[in-house]
Coordinates of N, CA and C in Angstrom, one line a residue:
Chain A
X2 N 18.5 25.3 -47.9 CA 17.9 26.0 -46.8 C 16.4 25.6 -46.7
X3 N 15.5 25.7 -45.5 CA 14.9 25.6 -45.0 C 13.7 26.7 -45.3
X4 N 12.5 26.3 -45.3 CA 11.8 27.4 -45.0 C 10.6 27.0 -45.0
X5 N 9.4 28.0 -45.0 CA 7.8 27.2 -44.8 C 7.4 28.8 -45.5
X6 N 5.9 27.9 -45.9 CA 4.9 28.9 -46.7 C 3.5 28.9 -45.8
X7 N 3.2 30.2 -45.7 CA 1.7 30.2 -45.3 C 0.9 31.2 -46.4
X8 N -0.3 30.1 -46.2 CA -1.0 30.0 -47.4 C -1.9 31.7 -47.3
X9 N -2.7 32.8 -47.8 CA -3.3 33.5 -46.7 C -2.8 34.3 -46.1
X10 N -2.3 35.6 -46.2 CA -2.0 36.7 -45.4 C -3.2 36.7 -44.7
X11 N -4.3 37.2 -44.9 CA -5.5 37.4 -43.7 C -6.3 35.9 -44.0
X12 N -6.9 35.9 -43.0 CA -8.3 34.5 -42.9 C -9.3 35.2 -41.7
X13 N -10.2 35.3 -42.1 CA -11.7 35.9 -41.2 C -12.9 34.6 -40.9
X14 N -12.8 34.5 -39.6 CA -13.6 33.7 -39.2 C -14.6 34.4 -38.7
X15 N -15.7 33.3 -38.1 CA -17.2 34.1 -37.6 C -16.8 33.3 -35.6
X16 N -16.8 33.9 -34.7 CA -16.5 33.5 -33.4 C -17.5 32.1 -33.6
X17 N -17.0 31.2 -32.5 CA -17.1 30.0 -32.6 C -16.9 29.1 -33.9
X18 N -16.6 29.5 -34.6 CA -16.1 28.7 -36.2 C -14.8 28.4 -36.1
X19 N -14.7 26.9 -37.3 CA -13.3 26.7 -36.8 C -12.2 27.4 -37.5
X20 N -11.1 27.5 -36.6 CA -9.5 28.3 -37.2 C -8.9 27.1 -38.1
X21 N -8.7 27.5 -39.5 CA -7.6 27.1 -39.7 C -6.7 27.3 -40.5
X22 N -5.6 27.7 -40.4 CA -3.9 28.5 -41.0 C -3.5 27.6 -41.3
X23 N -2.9 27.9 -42.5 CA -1.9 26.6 -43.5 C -0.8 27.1 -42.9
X24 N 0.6 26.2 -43.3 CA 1.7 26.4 -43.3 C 1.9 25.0 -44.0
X25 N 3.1 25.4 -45.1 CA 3.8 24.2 -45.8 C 5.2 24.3 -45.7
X26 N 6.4 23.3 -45.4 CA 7.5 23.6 -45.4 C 8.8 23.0 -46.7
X27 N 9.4 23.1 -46.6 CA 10.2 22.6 -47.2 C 11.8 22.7 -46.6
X28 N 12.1 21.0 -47.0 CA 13.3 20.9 -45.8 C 13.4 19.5 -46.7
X29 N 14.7 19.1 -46.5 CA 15.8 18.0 -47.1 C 15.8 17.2 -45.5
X30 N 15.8 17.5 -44.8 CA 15.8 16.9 -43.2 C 14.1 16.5 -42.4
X31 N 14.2 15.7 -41.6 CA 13.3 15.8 -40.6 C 13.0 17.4 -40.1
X32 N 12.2 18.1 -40.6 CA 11.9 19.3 -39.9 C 11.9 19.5 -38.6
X33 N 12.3 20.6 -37.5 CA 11.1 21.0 -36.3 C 10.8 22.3 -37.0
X34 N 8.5 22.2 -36.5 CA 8.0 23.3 -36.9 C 8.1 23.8 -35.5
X35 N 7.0 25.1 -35.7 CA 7.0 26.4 -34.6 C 5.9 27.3 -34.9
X36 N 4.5 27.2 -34.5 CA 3.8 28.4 -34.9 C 3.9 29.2 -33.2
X37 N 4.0 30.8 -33.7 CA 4.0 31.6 -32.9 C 3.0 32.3 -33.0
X38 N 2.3 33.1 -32.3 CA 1.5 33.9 -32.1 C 1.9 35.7 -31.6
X39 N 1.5 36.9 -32.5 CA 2.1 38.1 -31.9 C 0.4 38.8 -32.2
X40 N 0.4 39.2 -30.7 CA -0.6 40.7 -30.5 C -0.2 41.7 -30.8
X41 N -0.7 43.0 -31.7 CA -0.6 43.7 -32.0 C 0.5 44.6 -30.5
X42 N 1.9 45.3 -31.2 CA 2.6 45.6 -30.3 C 2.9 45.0 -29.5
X43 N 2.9 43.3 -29.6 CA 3.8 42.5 -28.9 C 4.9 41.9 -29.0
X44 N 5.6 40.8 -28.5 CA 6.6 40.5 -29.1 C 6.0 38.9 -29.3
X45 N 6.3 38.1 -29.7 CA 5.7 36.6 -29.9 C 5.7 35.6 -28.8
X46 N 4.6 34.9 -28.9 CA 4.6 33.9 -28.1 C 4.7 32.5 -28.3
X47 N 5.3 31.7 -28.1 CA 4.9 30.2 -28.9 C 3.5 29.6 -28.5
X48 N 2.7 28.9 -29.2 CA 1.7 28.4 -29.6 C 2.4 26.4 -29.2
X49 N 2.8 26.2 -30.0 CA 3.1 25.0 -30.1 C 4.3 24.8 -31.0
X50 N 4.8 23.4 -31.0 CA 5.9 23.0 -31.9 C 6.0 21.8 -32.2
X51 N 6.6 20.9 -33.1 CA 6.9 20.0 -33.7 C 8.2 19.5 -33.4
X52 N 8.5 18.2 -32.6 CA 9.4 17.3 -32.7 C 9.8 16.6 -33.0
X53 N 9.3 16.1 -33.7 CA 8.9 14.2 -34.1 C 8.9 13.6 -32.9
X54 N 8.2 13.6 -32.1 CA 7.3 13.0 -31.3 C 6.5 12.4 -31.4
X55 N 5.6 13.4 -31.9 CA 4.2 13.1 -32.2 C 3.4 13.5 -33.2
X56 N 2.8 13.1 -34.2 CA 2.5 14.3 -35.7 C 1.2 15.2 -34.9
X57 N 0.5 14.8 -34.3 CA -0.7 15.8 -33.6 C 0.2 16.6 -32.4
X58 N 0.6 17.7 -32.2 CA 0.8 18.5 -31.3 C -0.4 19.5 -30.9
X59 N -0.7 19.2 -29.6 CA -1.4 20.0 -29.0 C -0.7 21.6 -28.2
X60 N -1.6 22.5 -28.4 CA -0.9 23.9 -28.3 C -1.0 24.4 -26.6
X61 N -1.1 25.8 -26.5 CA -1.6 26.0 -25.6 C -3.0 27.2 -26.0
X62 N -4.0 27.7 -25.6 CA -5.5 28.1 -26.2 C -6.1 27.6 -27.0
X63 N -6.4 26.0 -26.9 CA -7.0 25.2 -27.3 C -6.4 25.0 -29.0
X64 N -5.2 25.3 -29.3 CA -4.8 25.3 -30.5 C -4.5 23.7 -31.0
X65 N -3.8 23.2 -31.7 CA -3.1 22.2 -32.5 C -3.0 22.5 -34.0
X66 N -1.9 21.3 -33.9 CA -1.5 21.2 -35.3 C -1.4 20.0 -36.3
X67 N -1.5 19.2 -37.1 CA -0.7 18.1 -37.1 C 0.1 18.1 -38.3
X68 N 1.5 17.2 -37.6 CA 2.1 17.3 -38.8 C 1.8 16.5 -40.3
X69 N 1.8 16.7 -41.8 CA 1.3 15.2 -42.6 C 3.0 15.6 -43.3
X70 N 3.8 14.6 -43.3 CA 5.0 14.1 -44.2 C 4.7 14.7 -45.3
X71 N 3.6 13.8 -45.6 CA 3.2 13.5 -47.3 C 2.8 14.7 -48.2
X72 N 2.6 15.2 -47.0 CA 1.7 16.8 -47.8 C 2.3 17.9 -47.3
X73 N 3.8 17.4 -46.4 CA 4.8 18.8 -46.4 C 4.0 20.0 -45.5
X74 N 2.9 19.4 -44.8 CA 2.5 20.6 -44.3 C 2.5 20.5 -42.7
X75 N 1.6 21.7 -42.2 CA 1.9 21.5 -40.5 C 0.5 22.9 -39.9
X76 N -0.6 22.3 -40.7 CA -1.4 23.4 -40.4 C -2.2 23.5 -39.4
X77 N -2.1 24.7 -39.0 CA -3.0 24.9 -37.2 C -4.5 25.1 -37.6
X78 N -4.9 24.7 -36.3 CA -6.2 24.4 -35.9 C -7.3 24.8 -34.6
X79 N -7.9 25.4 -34.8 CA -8.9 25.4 -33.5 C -10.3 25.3 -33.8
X80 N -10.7 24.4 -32.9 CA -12.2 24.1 -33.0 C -13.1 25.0 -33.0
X81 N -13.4 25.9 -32.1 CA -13.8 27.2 -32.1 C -13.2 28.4 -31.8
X82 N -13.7 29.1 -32.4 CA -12.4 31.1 -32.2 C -13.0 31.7 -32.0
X83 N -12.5 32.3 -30.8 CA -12.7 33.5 -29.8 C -12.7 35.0 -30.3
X84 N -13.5 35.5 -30.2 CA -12.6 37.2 -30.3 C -11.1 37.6 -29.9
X85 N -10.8 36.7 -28.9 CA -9.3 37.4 -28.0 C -8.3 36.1 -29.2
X86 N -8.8 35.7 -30.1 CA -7.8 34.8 -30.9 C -6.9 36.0 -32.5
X87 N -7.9 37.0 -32.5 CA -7.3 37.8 -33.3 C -6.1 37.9 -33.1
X88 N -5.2 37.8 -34.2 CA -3.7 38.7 -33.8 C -3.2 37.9 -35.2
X89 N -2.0 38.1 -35.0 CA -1.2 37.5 -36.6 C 0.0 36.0 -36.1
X90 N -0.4 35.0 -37.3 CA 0.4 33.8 -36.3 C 1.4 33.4 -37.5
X91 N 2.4 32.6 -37.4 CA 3.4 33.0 -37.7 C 3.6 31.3 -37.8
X92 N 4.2 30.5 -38.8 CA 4.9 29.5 -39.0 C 6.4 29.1 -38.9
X93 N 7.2 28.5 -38.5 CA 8.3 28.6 -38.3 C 9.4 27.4 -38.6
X94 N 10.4 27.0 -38.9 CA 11.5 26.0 -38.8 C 12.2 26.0 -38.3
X95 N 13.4 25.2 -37.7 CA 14.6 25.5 -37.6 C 15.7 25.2 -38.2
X96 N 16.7 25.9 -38.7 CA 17.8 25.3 -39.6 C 18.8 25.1 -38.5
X97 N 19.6 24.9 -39.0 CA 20.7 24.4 -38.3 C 21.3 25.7 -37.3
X98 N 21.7 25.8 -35.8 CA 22.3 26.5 -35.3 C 21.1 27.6 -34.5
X99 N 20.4 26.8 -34.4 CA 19.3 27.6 -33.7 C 18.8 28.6 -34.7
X100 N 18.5 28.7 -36.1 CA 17.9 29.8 -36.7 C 16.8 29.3 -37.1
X101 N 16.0 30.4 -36.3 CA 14.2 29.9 -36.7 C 14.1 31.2 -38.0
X102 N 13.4 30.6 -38.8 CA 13.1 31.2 -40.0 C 11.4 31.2 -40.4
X103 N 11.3 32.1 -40.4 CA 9.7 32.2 -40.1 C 9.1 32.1 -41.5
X104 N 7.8 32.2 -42.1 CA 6.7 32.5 -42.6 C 6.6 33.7 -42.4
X105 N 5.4 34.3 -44.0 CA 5.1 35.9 -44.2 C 3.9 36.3 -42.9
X106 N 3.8 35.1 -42.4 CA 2.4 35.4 -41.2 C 0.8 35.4 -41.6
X107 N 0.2 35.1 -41.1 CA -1.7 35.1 -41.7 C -2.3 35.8 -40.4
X108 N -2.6 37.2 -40.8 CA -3.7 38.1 -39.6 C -4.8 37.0 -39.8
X109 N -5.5 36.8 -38.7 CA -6.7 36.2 -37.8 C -7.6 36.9 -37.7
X110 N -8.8 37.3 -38.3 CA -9.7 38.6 -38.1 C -10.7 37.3 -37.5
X111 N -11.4 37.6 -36.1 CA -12.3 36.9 -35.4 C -13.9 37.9 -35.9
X112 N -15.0 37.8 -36.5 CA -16.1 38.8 -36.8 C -16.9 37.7 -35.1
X113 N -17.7 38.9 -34.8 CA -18.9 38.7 -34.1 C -20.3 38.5 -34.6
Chain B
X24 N 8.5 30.9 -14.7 CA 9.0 32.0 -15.1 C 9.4 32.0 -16.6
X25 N 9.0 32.5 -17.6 CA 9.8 32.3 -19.1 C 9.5 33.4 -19.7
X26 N 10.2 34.5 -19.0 CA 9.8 36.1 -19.2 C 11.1 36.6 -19.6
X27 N 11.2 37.2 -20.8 CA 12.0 38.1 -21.5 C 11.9 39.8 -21.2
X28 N 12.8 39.5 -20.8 CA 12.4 41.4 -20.8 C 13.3 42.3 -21.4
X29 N 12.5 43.5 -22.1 CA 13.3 44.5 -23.1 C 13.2 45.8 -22.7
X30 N 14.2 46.5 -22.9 CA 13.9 48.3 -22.4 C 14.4 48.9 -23.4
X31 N 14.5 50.3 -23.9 CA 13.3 50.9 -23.7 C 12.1 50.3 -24.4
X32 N 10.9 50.2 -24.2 CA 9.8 49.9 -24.9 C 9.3 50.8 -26.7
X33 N 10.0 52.3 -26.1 CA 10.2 52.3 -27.3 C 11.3 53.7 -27.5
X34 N 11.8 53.8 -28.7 CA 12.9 54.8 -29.0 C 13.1 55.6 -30.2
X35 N 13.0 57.0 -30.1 CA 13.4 57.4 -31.2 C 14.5 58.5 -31.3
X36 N 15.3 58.0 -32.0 CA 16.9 58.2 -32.2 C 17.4 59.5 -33.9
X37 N 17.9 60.0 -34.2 CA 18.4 60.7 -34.7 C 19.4 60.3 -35.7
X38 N 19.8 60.1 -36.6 CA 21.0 59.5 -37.4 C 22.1 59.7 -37.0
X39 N 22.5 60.7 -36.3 CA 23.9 60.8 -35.4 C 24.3 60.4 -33.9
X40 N 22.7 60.1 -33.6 CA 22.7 59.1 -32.1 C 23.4 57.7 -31.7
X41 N 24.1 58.0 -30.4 CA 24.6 56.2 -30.3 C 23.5 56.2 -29.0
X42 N 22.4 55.1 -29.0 CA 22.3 54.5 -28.0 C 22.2 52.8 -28.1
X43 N 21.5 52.3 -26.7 CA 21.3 51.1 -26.7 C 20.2 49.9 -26.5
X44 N 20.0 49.5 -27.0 CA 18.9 48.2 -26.7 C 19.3 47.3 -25.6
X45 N 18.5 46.6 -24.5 CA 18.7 45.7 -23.4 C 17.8 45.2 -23.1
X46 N 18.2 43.7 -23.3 CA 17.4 42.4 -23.0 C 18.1 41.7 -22.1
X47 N 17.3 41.3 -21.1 CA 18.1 40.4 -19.9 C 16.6 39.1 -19.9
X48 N 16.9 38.2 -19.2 CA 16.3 36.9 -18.8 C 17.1 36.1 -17.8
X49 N 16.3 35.7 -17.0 CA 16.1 35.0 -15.9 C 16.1 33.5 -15.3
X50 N 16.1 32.9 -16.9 CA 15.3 31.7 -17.2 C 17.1 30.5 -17.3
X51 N 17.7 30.9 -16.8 CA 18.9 30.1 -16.8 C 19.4 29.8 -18.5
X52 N 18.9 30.3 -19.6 CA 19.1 30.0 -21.0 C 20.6 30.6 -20.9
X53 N 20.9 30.1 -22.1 CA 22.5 29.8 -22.6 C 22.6 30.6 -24.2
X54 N 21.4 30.7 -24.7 CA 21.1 31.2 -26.2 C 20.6 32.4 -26.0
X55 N 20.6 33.6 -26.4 CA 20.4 34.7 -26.6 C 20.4 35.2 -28.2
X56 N 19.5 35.9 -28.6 CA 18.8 36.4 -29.9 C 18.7 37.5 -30.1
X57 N 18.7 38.1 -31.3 CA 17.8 39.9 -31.9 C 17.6 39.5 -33.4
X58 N 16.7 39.6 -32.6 CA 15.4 39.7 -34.6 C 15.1 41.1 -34.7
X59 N 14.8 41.5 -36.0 CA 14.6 42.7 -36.5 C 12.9 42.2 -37.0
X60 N 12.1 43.0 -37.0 CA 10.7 42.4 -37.4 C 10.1 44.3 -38.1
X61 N 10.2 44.4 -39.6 CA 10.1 45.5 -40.2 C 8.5 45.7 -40.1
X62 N 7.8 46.4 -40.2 CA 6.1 46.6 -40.5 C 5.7 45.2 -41.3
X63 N 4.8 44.7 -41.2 CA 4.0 43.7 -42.0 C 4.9 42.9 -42.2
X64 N 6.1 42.2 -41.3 CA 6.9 42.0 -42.0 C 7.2 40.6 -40.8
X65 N 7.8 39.2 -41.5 CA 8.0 38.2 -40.4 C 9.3 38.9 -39.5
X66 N 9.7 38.2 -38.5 CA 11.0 38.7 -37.8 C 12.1 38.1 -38.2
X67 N 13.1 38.5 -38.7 CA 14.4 38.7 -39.6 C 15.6 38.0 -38.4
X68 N 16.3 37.2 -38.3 CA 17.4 37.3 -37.0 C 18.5 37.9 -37.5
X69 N 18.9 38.3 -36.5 CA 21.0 39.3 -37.0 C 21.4 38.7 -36.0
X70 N 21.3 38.1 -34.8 CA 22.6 37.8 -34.1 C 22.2 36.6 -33.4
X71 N 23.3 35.6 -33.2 CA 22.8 34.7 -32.0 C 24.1 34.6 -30.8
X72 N 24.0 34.6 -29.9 CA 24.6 34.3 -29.0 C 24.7 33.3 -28.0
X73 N 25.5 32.3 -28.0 CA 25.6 30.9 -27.5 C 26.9 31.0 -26.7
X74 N 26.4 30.9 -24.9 CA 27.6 30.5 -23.8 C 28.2 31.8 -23.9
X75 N 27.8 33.3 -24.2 CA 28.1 34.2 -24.4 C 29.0 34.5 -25.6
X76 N 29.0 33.8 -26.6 CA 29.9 34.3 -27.8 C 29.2 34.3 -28.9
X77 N 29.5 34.9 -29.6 CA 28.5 35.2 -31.1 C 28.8 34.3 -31.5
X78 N 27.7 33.6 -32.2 CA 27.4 32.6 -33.2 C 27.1 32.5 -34.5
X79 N 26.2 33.3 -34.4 CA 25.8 33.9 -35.7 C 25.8 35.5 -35.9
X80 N 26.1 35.5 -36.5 CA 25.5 37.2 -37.4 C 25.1 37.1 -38.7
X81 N 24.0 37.2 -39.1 CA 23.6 37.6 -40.4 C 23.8 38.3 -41.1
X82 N 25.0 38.9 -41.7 CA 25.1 40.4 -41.9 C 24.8 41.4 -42.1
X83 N 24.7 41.7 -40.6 CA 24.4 42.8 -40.0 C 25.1 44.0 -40.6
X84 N 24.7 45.3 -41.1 CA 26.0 46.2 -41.0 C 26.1 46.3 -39.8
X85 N 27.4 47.3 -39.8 CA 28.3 47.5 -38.6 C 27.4 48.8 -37.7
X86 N 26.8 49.0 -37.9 CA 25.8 50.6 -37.3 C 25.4 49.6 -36.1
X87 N 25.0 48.5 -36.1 CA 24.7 47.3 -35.0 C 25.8 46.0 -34.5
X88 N 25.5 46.6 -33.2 CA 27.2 46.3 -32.5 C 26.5 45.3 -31.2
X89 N 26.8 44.3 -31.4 CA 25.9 43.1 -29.8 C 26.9 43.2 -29.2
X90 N 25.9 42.7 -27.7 CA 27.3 42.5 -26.6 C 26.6 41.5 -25.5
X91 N 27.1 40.5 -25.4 CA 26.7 40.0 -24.7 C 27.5 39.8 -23.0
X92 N 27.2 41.4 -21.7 CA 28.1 40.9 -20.9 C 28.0 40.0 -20.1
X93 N 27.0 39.0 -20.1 CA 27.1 37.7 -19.2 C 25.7 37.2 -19.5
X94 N 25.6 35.9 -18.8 CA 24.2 34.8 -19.5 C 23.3 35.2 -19.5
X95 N 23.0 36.2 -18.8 CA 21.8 37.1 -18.7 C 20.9 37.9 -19.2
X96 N 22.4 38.6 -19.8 CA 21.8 40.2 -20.6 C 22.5 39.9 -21.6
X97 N 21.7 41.0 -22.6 CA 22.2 41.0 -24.3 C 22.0 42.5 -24.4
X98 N 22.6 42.9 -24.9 CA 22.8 44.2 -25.4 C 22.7 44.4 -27.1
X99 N 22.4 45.7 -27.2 CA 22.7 46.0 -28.9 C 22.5 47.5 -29.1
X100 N 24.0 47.9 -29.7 CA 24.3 48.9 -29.5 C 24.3 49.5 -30.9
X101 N 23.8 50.7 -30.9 CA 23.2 51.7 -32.2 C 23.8 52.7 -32.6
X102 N 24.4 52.9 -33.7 CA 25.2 53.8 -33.8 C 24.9 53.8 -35.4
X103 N 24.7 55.8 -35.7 CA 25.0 56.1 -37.1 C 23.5 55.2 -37.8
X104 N 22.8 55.1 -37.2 CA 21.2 54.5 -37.9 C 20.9 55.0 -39.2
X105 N 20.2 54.3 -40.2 CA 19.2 55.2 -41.3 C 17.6 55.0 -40.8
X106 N 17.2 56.1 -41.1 CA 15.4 55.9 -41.2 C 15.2 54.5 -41.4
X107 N 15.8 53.7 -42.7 CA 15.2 52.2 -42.9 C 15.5 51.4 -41.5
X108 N 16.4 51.7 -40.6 CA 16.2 50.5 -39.6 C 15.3 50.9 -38.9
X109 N 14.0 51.3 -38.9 CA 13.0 51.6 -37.8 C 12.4 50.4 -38.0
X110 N 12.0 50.1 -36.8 CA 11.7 48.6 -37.3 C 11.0 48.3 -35.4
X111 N 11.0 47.1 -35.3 CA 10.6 46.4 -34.1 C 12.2 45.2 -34.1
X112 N 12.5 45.4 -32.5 CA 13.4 44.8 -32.2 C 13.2 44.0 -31.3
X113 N 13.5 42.8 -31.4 CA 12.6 41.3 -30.2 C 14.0 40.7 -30.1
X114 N 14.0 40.6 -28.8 CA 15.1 39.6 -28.3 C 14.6 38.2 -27.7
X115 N 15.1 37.3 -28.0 CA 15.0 35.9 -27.3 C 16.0 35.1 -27.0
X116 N 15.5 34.2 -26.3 CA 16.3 33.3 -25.5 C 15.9 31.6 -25.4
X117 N 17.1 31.3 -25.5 CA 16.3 29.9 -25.6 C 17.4 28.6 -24.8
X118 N 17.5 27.9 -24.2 CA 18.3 26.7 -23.1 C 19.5 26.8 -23.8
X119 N 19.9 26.1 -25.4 CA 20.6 25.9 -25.8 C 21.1 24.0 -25.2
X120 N 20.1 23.1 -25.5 CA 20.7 22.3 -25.2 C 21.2 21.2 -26.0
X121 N 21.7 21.8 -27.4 CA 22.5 21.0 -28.2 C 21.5 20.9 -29.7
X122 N 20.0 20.9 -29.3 CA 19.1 20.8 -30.6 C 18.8 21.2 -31.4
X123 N 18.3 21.5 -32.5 CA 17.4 21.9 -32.7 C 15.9 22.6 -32.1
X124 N 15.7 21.7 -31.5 CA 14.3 22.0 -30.9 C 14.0 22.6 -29.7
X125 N 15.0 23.5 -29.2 CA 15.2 24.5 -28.4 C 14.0 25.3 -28.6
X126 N 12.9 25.9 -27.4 CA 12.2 26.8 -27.8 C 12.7 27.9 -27.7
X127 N 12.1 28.6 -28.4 CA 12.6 30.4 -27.9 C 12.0 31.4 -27.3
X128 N 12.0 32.0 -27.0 CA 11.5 32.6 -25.8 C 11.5 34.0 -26.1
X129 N 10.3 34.9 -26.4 CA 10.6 36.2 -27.1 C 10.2 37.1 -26.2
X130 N 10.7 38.8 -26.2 CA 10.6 39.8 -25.4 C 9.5 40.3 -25.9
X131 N 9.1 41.4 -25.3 CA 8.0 42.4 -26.5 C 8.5 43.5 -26.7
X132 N 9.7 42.8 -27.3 CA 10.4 44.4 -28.3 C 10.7 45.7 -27.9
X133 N 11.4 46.5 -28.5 CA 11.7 47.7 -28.4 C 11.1 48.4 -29.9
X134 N 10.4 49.6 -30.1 CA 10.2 50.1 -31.0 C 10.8 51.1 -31.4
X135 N 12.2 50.9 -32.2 CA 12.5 51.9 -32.8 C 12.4 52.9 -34.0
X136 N 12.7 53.9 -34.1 CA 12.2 54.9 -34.6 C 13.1 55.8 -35.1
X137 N 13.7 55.9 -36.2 CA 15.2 57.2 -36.4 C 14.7 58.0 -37.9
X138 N 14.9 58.8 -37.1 CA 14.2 60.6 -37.6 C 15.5 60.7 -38.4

């Protein structure tokens, strides 16, 4: 089975500093990753994903990720964080049959 | 358009209550989903539904009954609940176009609640 580790339940940044959330996987296959993003009382949004395409995937809110083989990981990134970046983001895989299997999640505290 | 939609937004049900959960989408998807997502907790899947037939079930107990009556909507039907399934319920959807790398497409849940 498939799965991924995020490193970090919470990480607190200072606004304009950079984001960055681990996620490590583990998989016998060519992975696809998935980080999602959920606002408090939301339901999730996707952020970006992993194809093998491309090992840099660019997100949507100035996010990214890249993938490294070597180091099993797939950790997101943002140059500078916003206040409206708070919320809890979520790492993901897919196993076979369409089952995305998530990560424990890492809350995003933005300070001013 | 890649809008999920869920009703009730939220519900609190009784242990001898039957009601139901409904998610519909718009987005021509073929794959339909219900994740269970407990407090502090990642989101869990119990059902998948592919070309309208169950695909998966995680086993589910039987108190949670899916239905899917056409490509559109997904149903999930509640019967005989414990306090422990209060939880957040997200439905998604996703093309289904043979891959892996289908995205999914999530609702903003229903919150349920059984007293």
């Amino acid at each position: 089975a498939q799965s991924v580790t995020q490193l970090g339940s919470h990480v607190s940044v200072s606004e304009g500093a950079l984001v960055l959330l681990r996620c490590n996987y583990s998989s016998s296959v060519p992975p696809y990753l998935f980080w999602y993003v959920q606002y408090p009382n939301q339901g999730l949004q996707l952020l970006l994903k992993y194809t093998s395409a491309a090992t840099l995937v660019k997100g949507i809110n100035g996010f990214e990720a890249e993938f490294k083989k070597s180091e099993t990981s797939f950790h997101l990134t943002k140059p500078s964080a916003h206040m409206s970046d708070a919320a809890e983001y979520f790492c993901a895989v897919m196993e076979y049959g369409n089952k995305l299997v998530f990560g424990a999640g890492t809350i995003l505290r933005v300070k001013s | 358009d890649t809008e999920v939609t869920q009703t009730p937004k939220h519900l609190v049900m009784g242990m001898t209550n039957k009601k139901s959960l409904k998610c519909e989408q718009h987005m021509g998807h073929r794959a339909m989903y219900w994740y269970k997502q407990k407090a502090k907790k990642p989101p869990e899947l119990m059902f998948v539904y592919s070309y309208e037939k169950l695909s998966i079930n995680e086993s589910v107990p039987s108190r949670f009954s899916p239905e899917c009556p056409n490509s559109s909507l997904l149903n999930l039907h509640l019967h005989a609940l414990q306090p422990e399934d209060s939880a957040l319920y997200l439905c998604a959807s996703s093309q289904e176009r043979g891959g892996p790398a289908d995205t999914q497409y999530f609702g903003p849940g229903t919150r349920l609640t059984v007293l």
